[in-house]
PDB file of C-alpha atoms in Angstrom:
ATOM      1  CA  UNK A   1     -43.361   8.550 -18.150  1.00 88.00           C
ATOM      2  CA  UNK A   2     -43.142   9.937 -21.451  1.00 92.00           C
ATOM      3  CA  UNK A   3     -40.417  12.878 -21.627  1.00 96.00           C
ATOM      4  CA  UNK A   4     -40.440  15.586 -23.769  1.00 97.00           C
ATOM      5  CA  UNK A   5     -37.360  17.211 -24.962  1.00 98.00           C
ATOM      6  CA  UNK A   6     -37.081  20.807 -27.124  1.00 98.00           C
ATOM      7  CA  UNK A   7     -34.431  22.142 -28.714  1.00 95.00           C
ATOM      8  CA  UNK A   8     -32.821  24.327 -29.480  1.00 97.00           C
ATOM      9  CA  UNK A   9     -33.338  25.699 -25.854  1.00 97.00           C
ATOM     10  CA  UNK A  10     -32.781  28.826 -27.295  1.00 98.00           C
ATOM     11  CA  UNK A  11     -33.054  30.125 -30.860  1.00 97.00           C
ATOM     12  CA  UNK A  12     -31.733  33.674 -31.853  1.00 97.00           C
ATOM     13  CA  UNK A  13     -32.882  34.825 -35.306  1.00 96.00           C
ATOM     14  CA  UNK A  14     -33.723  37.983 -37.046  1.00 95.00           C
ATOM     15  CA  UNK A  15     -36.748  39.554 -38.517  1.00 95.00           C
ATOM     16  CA  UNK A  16     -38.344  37.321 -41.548  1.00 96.00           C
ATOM     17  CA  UNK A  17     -36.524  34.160 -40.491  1.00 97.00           C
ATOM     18  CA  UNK A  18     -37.373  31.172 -40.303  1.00 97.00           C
ATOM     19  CA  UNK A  19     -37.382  29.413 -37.164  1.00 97.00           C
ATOM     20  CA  UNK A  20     -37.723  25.698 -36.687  1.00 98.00           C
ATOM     21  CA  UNK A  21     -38.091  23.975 -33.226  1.00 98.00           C
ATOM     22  CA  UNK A  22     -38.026  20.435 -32.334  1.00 98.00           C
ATOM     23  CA  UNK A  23     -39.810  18.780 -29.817  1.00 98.00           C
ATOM     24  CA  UNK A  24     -38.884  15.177 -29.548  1.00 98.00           C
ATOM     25  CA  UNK A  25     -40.825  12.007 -27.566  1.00 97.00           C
ATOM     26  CA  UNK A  26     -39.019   9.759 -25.210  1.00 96.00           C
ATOM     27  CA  UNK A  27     -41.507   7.332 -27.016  1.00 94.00           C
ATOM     28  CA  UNK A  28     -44.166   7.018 -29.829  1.00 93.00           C
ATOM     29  CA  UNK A  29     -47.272   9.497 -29.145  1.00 93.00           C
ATOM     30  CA  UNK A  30     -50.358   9.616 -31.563  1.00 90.00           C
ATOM     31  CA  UNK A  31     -50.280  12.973 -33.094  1.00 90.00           C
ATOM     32  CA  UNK A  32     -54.051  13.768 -32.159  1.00 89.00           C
ATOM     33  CA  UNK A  33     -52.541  14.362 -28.549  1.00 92.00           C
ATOM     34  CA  UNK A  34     -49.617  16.484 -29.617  1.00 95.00           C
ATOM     35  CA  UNK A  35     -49.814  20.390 -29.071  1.00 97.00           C
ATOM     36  CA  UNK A  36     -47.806  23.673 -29.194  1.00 98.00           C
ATOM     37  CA  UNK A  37     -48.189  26.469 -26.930  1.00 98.00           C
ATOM     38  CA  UNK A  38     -46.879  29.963 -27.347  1.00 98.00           C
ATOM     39  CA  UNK A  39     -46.433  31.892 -23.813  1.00 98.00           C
ATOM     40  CA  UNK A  40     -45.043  35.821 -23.253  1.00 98.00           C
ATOM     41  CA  UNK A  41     -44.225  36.885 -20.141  1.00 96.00           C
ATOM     42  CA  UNK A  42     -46.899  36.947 -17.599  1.00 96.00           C
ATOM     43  CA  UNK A  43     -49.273  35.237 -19.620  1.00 97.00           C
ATOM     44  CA  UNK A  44     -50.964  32.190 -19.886  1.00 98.00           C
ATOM     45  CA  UNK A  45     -49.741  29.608 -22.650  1.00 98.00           C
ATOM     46  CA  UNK A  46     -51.930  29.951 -25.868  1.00 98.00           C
ATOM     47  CA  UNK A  47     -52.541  26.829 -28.052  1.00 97.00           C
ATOM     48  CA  UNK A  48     -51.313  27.253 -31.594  1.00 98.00           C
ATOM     49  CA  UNK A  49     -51.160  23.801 -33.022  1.00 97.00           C
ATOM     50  CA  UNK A  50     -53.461  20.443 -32.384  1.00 96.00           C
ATOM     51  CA  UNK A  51     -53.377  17.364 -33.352  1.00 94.00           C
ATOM     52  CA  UNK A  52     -49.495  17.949 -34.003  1.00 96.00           C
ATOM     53  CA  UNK A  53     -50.346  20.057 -37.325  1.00 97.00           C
ATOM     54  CA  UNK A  54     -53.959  22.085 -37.028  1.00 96.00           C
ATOM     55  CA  UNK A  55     -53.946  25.326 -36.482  1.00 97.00           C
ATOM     56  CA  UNK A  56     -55.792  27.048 -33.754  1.00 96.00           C
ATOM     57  CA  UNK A  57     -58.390  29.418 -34.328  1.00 95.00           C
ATOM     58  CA  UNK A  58     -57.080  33.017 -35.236  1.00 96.00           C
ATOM     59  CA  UNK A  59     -53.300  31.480 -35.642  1.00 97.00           C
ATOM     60  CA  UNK A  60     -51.497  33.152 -38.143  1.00 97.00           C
ATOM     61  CA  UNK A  61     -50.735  30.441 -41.219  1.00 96.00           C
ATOM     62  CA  UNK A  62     -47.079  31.144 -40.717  1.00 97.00           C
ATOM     63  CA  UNK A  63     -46.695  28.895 -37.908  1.00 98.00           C
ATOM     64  CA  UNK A  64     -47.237  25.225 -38.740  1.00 98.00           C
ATOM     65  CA  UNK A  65     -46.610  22.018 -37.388  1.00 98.00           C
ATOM     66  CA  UNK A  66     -45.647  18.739 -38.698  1.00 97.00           C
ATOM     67  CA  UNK A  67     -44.135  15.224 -37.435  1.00 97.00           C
ATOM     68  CA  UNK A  68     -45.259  11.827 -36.118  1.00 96.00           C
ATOM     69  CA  UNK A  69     -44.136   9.268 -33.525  1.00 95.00           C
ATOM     70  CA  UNK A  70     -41.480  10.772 -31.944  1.00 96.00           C
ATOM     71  CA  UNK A  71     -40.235  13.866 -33.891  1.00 97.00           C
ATOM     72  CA  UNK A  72     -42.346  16.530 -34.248  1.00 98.00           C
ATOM     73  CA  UNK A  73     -41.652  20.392 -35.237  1.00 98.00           C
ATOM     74  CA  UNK A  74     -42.717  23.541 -35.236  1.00 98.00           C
ATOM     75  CA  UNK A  75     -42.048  26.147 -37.863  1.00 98.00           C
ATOM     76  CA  UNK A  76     -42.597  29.874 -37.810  1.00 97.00           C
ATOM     77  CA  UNK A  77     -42.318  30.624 -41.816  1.00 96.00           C
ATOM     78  CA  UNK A  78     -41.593  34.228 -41.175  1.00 96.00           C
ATOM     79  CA  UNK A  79     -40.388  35.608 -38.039  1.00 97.00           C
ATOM     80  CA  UNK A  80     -42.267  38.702 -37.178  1.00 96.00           C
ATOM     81  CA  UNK A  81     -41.300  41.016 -33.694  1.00 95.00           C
ATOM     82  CA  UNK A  82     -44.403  39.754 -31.433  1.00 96.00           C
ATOM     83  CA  UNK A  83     -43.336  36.157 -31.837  1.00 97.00           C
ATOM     84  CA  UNK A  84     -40.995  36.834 -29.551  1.00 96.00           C
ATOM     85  CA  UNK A  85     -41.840  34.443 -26.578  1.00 97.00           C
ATOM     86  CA  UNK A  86     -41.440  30.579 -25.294  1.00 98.00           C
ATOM     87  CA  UNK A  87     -42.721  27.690 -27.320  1.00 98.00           C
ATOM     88  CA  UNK A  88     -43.809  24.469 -25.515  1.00 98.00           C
ATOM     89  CA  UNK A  89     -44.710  21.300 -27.132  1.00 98.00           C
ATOM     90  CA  UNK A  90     -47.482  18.789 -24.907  1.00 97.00           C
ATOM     91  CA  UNK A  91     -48.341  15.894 -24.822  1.00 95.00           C
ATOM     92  CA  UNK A  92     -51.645  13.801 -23.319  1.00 90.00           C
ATOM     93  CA  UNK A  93     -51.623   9.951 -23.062  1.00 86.00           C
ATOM     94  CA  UNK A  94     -54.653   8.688 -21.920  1.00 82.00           C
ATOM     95  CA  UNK A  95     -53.811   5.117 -20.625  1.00 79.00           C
ATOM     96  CA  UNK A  96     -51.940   5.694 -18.142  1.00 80.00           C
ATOM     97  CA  UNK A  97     -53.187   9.072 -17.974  1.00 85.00           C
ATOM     98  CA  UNK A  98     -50.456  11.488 -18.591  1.00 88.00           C
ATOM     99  CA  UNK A  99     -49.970  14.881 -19.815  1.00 92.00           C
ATOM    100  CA  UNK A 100     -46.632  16.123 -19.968  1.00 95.00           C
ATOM    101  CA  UNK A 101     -45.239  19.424 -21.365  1.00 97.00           C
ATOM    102  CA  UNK A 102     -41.631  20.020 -23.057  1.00 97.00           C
ATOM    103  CA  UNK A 103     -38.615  21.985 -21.381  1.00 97.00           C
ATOM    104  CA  UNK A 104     -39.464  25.101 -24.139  1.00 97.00           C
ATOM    105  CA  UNK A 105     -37.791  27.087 -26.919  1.00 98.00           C
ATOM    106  CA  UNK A 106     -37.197  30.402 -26.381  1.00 98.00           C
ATOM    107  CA  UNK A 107     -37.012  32.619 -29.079  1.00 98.00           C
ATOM    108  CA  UNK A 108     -35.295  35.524 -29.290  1.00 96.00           C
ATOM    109  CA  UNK A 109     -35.069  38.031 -32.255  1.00 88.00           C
TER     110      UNK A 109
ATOM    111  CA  UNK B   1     -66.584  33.342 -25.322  1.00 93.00           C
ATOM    112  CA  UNK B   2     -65.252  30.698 -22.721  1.00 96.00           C
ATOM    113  CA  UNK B   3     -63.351  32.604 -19.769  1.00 98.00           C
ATOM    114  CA  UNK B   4     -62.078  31.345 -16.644  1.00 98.00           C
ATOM    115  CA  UNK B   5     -61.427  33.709 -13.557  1.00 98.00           C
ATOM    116  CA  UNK B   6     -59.237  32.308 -11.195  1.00 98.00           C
ATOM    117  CA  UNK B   7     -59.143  33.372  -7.348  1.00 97.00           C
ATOM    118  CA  UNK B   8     -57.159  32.839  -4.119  1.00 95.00           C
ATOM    119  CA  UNK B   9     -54.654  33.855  -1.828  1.00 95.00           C
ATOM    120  CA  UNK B  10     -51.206  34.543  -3.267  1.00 93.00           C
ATOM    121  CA  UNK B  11     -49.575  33.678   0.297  1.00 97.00           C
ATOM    122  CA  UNK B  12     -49.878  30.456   2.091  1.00 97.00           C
ATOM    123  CA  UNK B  13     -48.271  29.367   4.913  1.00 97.00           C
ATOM    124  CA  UNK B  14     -46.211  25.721   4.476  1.00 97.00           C
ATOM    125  CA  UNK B  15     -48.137  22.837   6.308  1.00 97.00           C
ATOM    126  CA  UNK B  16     -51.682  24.418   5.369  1.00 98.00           C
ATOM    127  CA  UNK B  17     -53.838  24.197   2.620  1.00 98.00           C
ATOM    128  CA  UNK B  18     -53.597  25.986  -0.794  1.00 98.00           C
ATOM    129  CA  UNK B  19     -56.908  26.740  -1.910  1.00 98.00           C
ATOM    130  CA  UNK B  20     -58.128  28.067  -5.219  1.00 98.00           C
ATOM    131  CA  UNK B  21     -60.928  28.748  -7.302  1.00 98.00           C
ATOM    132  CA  UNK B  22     -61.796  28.789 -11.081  1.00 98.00           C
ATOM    133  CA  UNK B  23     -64.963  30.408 -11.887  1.00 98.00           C
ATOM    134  CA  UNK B  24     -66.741  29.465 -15.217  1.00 98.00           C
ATOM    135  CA  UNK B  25     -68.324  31.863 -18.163  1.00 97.00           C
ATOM    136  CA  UNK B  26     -69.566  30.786 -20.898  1.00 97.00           C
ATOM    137  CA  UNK B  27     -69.529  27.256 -20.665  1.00 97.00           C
ATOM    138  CA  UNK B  28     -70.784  24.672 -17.760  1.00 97.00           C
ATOM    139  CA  UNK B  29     -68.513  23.169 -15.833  1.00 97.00           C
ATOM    140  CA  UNK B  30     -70.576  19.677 -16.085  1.00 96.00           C
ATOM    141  CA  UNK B  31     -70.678  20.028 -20.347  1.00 95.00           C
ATOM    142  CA  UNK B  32     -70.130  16.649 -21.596  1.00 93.00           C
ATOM    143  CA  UNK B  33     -67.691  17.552 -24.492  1.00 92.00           C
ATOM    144  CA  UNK B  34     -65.090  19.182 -22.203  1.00 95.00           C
ATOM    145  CA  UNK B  35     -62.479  18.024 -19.219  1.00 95.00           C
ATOM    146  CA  UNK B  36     -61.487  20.944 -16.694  1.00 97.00           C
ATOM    147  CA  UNK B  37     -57.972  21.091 -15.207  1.00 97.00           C
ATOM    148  CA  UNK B  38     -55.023  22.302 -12.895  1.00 98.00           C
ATOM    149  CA  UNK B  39     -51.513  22.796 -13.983  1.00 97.00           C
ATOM    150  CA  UNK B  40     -48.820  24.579 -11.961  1.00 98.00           C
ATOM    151  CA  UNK B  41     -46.062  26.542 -13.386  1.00 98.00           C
ATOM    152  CA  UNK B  42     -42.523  27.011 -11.681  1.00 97.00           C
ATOM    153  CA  UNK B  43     -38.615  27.406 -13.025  1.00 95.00           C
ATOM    154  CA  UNK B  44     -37.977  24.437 -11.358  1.00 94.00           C
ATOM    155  CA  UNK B  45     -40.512  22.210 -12.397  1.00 94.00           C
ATOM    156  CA  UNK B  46     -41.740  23.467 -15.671  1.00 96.00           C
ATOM    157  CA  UNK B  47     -45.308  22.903 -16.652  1.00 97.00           C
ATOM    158  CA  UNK B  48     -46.915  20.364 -14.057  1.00 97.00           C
ATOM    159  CA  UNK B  49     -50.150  18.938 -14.749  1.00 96.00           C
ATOM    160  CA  UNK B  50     -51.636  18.686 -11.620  1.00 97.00           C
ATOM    161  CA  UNK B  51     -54.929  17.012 -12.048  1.00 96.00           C
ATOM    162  CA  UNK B  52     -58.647  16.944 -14.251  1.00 95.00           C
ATOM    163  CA  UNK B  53     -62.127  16.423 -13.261  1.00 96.00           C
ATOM    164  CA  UNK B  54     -65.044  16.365 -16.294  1.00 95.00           C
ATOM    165  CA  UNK B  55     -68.751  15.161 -15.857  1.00 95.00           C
ATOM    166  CA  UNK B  56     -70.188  12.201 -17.920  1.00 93.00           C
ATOM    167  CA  UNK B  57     -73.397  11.142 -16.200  1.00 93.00           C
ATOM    168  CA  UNK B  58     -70.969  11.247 -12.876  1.00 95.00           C
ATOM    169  CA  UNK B  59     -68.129  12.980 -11.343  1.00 96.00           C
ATOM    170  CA  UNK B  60     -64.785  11.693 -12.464  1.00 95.00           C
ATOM    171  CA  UNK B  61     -61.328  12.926 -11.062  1.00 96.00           C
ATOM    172  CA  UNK B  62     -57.681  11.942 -12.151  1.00 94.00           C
ATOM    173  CA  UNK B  63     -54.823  13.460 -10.230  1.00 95.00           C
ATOM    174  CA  UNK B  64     -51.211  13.159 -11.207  1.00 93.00           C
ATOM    175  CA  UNK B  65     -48.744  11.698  -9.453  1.00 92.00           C
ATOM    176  CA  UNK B  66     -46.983  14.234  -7.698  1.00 92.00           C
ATOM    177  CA  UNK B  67     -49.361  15.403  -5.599  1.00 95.00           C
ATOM    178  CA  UNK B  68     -52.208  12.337  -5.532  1.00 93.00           C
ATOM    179  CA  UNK B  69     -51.833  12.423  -1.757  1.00 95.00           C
ATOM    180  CA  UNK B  70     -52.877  15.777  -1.316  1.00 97.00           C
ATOM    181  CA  UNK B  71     -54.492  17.283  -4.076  1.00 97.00           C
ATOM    182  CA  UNK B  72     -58.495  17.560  -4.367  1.00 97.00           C
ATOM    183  CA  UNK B  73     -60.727  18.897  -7.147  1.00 98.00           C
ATOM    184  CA  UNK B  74     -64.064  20.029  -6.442  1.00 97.00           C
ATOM    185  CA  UNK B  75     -66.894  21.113  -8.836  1.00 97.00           C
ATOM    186  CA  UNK B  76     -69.619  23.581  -7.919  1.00 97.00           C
ATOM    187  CA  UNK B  77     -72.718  22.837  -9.772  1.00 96.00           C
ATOM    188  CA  UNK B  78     -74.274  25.829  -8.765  1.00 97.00           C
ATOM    189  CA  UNK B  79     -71.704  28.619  -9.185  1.00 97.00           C
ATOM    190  CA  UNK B  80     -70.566  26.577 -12.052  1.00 98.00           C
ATOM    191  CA  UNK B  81     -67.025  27.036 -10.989  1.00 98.00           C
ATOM    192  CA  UNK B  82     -64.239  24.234  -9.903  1.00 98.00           C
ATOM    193  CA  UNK B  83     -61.615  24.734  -6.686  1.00 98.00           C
ATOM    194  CA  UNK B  84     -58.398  23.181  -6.417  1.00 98.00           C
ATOM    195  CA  UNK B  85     -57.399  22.249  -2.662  1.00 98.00           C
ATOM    196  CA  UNK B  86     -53.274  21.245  -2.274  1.00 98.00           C
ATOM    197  CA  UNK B  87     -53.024  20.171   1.270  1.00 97.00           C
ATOM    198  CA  UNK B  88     -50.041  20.159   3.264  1.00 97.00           C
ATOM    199  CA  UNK B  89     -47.893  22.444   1.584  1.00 97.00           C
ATOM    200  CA  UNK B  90     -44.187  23.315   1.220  1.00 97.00           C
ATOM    201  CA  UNK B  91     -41.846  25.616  -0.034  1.00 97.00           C
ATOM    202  CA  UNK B  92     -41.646  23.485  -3.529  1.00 96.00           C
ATOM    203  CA  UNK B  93     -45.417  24.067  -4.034  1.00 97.00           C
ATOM    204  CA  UNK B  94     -44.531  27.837  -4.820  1.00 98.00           C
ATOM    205  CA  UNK B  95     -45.608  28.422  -8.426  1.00 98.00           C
ATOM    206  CA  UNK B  96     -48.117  29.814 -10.698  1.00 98.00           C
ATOM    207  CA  UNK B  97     -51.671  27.858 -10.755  1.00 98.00           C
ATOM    208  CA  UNK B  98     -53.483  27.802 -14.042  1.00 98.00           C
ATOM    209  CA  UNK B  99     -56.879  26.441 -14.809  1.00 98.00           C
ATOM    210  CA  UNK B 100     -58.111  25.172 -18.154  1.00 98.00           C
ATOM    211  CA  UNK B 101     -59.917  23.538 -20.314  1.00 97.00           C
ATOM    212  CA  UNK B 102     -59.680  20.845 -22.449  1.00 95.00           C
ATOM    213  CA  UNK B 103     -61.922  20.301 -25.750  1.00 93.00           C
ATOM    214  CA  UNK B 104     -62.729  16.522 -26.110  1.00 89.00           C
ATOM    215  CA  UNK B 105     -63.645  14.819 -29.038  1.00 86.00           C
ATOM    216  CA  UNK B 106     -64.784  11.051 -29.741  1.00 84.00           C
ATOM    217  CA  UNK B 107     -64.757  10.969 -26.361  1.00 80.00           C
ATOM    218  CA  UNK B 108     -60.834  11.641 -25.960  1.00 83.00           C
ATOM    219  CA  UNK B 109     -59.239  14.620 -24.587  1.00 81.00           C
ATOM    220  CA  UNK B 110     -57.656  16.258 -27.451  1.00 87.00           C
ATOM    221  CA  UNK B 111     -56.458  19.835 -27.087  1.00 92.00           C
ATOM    222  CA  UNK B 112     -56.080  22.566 -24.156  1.00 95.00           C
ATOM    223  CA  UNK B 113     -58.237  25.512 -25.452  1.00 95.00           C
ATOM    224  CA  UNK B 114     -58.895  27.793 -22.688  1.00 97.00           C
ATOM    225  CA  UNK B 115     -56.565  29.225 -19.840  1.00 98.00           C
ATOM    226  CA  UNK B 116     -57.073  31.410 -16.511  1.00 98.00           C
ATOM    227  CA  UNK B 117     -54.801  33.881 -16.452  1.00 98.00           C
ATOM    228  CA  UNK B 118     -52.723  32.125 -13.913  1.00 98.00           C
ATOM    229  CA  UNK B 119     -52.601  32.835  -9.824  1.00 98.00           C
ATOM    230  CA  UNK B 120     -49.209  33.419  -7.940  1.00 98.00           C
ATOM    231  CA  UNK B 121     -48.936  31.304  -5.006  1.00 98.00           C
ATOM    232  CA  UNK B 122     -45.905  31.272  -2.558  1.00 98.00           C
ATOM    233  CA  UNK B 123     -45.190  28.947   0.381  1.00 97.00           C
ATOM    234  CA  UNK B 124     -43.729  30.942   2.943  1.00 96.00           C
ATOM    235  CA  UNK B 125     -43.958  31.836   6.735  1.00 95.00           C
TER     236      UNK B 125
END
């Protein structure tokens, strides 16, 4: 089973910030099956990175992603108020079949 | 725009069945392109994927390993909609159900697009 681990678990920063989260791979993943989520409370998640580094449609271009193997990040360039929530990396393996999501980042400002 | 409304009973007993259903707009549930699953939410667990089903000339179904013994997808051709059936319930089933979709490409499942808004489910007598 491949495990996901995020850190920091949580991240406290202020307004226009940058924040950096990690998301790392107990082993190697191809980067077209590595995603970020972004989830508020009582929401679904919302995809805002694919293929470890494309962004989503209608994602703001301050949050990127970058990485291969098994290190991968996301970065929020500028921390704005409505970014509070949690941040989830994912991962899908196709043989075995597997899809597995990180612990999450939550961050706070 | 793809949505997905999701429907059920927020309260099922343990032993029984959990069933739910994810009803389809503006996409088909047998599109070719596409792979349609269930993934369970809980502070315990985390994020579970729970299992897929996707049309390619045939029904497939993969179900993770979990709940392989009890879980069942079923697609509905003609309401275009998909439910999720989790026999034999207990207390540790208790979490929020999502359903989604994911966008293939090359014929590989690539990224998870589309969300229900989730359905709260507790095990309970």
């Amino acid at each position: 089973e491949i495990v996901l681990t995020q850190s920091p678990v949580t991240l406290s920063l202020s307004p226009g910030e940058r924040a950096t989260l990690s998301c790392r791979a107990s082993q190697s993943i191809s980067n077209w099956f590595l995603s970020w989520f972004q989830q508020k409370p009582g929401q679904p998640p919302r995809l805002l990175i694919y293929g470890a580094s494309t962004r989503a449609t209608g994602i703001p271009d301050r949050f990127s992603g970058s990485g291969s193997g098994t290190d991968f990040t996301l970065t929020i360039s500028r921390l704005e108020p409505e970014d509070i929530a949690v941040y989830y990396c994912q991962q899908y393996r196709t043989s075995p079949l597997e899809v597995t999501f990180g612990g999450g980042t939550k961050v706070e400002i | 725009q793809v949505q997905l409304q999701q429907s059920g009973p927020g309260l099922v007993k343990p032993s029984q069945t959990l069933s739910l259903t994810c009803a389809i707009s503006g996409d088909s549930v047998s599109s070719n392109n596409v792979t349609w699953i269930w993934i369970r939410q809980s502070p315990s667990r985390g994020l579970e994927w729970l299992g897929r089903t996707y049309y390619r000339s045939d029904w497939y179904y993969d179900y993770g390993v979990s709940v392989k013994s009890r879980i069942a997808l079923n697609p509905d051709t003609s309401k275009n909609q998909i439910s999720l059936q989790l026999n034999s319930v207990s207390p540790e089933d208790t979490a929020v159900y999502y359903c989604a979709r994911v966008v293939t490409e090359t014929g590989k499942p690539y990224y998870i697009d589309v969300w229900g808004k989730g359905t709260t489910v507790t095990v309970s007598s």
